[in-house]
CSV table of C-alpha atoms in Angstrom, one decimal:
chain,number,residue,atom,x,y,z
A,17,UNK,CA,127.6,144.5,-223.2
A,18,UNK,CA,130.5,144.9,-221.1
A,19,UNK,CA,131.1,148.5,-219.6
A,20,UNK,CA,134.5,150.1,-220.6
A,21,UNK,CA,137.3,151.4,-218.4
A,22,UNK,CA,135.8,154.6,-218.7
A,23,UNK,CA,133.0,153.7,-217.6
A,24,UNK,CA,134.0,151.6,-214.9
A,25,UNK,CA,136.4,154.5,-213.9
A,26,UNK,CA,133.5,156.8,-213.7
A,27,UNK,CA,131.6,154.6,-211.4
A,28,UNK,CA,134.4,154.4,-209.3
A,29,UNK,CA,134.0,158.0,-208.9
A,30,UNK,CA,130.6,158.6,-208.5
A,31,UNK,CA,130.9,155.6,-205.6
A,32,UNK,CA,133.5,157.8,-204.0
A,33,UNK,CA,131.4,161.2,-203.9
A,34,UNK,CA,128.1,159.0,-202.7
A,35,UNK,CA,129.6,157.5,-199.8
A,36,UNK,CA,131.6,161.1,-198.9
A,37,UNK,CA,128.3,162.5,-198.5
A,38,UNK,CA,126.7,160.1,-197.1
A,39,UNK,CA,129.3,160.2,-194.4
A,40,UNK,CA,129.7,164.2,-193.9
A,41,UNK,CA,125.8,164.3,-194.0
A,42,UNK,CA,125.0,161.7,-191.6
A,43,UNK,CA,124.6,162.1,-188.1
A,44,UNK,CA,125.5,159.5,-185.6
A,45,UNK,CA,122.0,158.6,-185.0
A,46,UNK,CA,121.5,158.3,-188.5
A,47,UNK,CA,124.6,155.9,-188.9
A,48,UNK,CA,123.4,153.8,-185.7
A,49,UNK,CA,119.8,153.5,-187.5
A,50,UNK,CA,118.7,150.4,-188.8
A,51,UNK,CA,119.0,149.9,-192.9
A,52,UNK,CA,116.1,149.0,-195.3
A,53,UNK,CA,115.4,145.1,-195.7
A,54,UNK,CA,118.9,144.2,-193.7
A,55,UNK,CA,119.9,143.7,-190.3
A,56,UNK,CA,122.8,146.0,-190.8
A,57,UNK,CA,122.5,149.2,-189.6
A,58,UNK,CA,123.2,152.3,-192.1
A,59,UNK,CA,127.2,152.3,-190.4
A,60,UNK,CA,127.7,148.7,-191.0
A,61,UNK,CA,126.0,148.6,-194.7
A,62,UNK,CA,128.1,151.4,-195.7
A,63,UNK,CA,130.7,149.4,-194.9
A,64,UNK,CA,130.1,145.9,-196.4
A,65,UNK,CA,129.4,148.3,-199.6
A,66,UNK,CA,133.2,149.5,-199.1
A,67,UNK,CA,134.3,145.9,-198.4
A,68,UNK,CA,132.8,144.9,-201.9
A,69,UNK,CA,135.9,147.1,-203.6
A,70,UNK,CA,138.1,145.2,-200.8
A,71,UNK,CA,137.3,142.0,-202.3
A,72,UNK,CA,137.7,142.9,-205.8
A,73,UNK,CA,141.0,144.2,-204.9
A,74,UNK,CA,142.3,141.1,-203.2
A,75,UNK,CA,140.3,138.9,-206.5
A,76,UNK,CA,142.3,140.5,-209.3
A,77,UNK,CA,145.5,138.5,-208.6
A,78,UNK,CA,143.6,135.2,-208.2
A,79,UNK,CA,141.6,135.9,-211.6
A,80,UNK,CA,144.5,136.3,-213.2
A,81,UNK,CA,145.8,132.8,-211.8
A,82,UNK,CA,142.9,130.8,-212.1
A,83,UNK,CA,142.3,132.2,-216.0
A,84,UNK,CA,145.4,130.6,-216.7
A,85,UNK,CA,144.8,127.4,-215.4
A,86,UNK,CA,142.8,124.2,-217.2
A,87,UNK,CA,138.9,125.0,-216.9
A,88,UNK,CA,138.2,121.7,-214.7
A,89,UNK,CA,140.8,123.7,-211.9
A,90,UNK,CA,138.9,126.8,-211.8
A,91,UNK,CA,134.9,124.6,-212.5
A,92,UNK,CA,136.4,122.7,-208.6
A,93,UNK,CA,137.6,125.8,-207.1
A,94,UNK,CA,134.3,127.3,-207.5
A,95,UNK,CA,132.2,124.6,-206.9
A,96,UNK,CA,134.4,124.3,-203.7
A,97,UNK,CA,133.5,127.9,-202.6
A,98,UNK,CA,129.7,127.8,-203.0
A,99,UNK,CA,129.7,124.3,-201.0
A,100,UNK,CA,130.8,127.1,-198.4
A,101,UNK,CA,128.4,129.7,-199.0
A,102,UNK,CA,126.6,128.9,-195.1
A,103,UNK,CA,129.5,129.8,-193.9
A,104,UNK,CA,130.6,132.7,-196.1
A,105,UNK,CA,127.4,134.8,-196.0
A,106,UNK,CA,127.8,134.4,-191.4
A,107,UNK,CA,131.3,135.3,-192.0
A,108,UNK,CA,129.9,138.3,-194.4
A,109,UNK,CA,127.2,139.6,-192.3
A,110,UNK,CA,129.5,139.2,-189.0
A,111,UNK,CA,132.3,141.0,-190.5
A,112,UNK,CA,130.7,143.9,-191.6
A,113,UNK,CA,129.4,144.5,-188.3
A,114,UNK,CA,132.1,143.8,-186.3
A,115,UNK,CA,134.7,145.8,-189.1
A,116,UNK,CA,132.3,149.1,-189.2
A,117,UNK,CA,133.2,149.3,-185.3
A,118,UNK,CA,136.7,149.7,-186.7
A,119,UNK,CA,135.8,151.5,-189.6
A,120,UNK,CA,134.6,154.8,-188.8
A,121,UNK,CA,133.1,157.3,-191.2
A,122,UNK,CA,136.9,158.9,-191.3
A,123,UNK,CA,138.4,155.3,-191.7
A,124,UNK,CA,135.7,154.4,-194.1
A,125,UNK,CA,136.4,156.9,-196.7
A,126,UNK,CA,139.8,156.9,-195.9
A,127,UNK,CA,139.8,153.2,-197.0
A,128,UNK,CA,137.6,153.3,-199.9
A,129,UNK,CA,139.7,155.9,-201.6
A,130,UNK,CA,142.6,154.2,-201.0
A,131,UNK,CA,141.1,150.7,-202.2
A,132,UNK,CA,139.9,152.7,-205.2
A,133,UNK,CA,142.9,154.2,-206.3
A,134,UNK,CA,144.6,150.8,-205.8
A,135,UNK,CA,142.1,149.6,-208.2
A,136,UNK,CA,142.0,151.8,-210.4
A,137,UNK,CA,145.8,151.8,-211.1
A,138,UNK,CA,145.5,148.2,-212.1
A,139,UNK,CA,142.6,148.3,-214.4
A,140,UNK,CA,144.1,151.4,-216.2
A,141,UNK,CA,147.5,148.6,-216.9
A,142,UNK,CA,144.7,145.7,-218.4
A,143,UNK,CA,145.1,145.3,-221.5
A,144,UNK,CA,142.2,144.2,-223.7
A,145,UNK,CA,142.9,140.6,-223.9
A,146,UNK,CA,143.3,140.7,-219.8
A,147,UNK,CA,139.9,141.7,-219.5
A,148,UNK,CA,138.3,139.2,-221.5
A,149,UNK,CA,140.1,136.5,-219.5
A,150,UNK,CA,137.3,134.4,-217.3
A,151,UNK,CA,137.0,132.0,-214.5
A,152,UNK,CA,134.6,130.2,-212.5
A,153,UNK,CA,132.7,132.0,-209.6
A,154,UNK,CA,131.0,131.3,-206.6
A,155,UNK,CA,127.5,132.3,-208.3
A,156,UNK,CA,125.7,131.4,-205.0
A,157,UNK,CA,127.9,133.8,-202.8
A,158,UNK,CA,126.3,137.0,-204.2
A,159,UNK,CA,123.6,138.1,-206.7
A,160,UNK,CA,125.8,139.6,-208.9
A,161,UNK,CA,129.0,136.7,-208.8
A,162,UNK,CA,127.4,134.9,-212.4
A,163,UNK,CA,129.0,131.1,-212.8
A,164,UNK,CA,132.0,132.2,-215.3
A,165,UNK,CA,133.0,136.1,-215.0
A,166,UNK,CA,135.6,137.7,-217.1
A,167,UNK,CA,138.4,140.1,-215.6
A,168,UNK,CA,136.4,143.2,-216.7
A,169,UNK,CA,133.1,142.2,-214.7
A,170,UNK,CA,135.1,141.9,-211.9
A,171,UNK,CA,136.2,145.1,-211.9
A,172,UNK,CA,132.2,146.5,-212.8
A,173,UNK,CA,131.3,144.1,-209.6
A,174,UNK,CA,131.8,145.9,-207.1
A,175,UNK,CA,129.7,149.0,-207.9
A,176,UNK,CA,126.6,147.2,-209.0
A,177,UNK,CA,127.4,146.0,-204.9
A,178,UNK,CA,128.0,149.0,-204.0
A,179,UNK,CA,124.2,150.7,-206.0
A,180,UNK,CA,122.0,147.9,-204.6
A,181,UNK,CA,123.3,148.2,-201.3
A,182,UNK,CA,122.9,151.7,-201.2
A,183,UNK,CA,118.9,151.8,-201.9
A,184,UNK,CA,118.9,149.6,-198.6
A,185,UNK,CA,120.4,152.8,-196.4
A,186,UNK,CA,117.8,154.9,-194.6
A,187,UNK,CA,120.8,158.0,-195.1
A,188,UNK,CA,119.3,160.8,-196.7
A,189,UNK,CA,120.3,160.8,-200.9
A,190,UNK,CA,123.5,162.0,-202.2
């Protein structure tokens, strides 16, 4: 069953207040600490959960693109991307760490809120027959990226990211 904008609204929320306190109850030693089953520490997993709204937010305009096009178009596109995935998830787990160096527990929330809001304005303009539109996705560059995801899952993506990730911080709970 796919979640409604409601829903998907509220989880936006709740994201938002987790990773505030997180952040205001964390201490630096905490944040420099090594995470649960990564090699992330708690700072830079905190951020590659932020970075999972980034890449929704830069996704939406190419879902929309794609959905439009013949099936065969978006089938190669995606097959194109997981012949990639070595070099995605080096990329991934490299740019977390070296982007939480930038991205600060000020800059962090700063950006998630902002990313949110971004989002959140758009999905509050889909219409119905937006949401249901579907392409192909890289199923092999995350757990949760299925083969053929409609516009509404992609906006639900990023905080089932955002809730596995988060049992992986050694932080103490929200």
């Amino acid at each position: 069953m796919q979640p409604t904008k409601a829903e998907i609204l509220a989880d936006y929320s709740r994201a938002r207040t987790d990773l505030h306190t997180w952040l205001e109850n964390s201490t630096p030693a905490d944040l420099r600490r090594r995470s649960n089953g990564t090699r992330w520490t708690n700072q830079e997993l905190l951020f590659h959960m932020v970075f999972g709204y980034m890449v929704v937010r830069a996704l939406l305009p190419l879902v929309h693109i794609i959905s439009c096009m013949p099936k065969p178009v978006g089938k190669a596109f995606a097959a194109l991307l997981n012949a990639g995935t070595r070099p995605f998830d080096v990329i991934n787990y490299w740019g977390s760490r070296s982007a939480a160096l930038f991205y600060n527990r000020r800059r962090m929330r700063r950006k998630l809120d902002k990313t949110i809001a971004a989002i959140t304005r758009r999905l509050e303009r889909e219409s119905p027959g937006s949401l249901a539109r579907s392409m192909q996705f890289p199923d092999r560059w995350d757990p949760f990226f299925e083969p053929s995801m409609t516009l509404n899952e992609v906006y639900a993506y990023p905080t089932k990211h955002f809730d596995f990730h988060a049992r992986q911080l050694d932080l103490n709970s929200p």
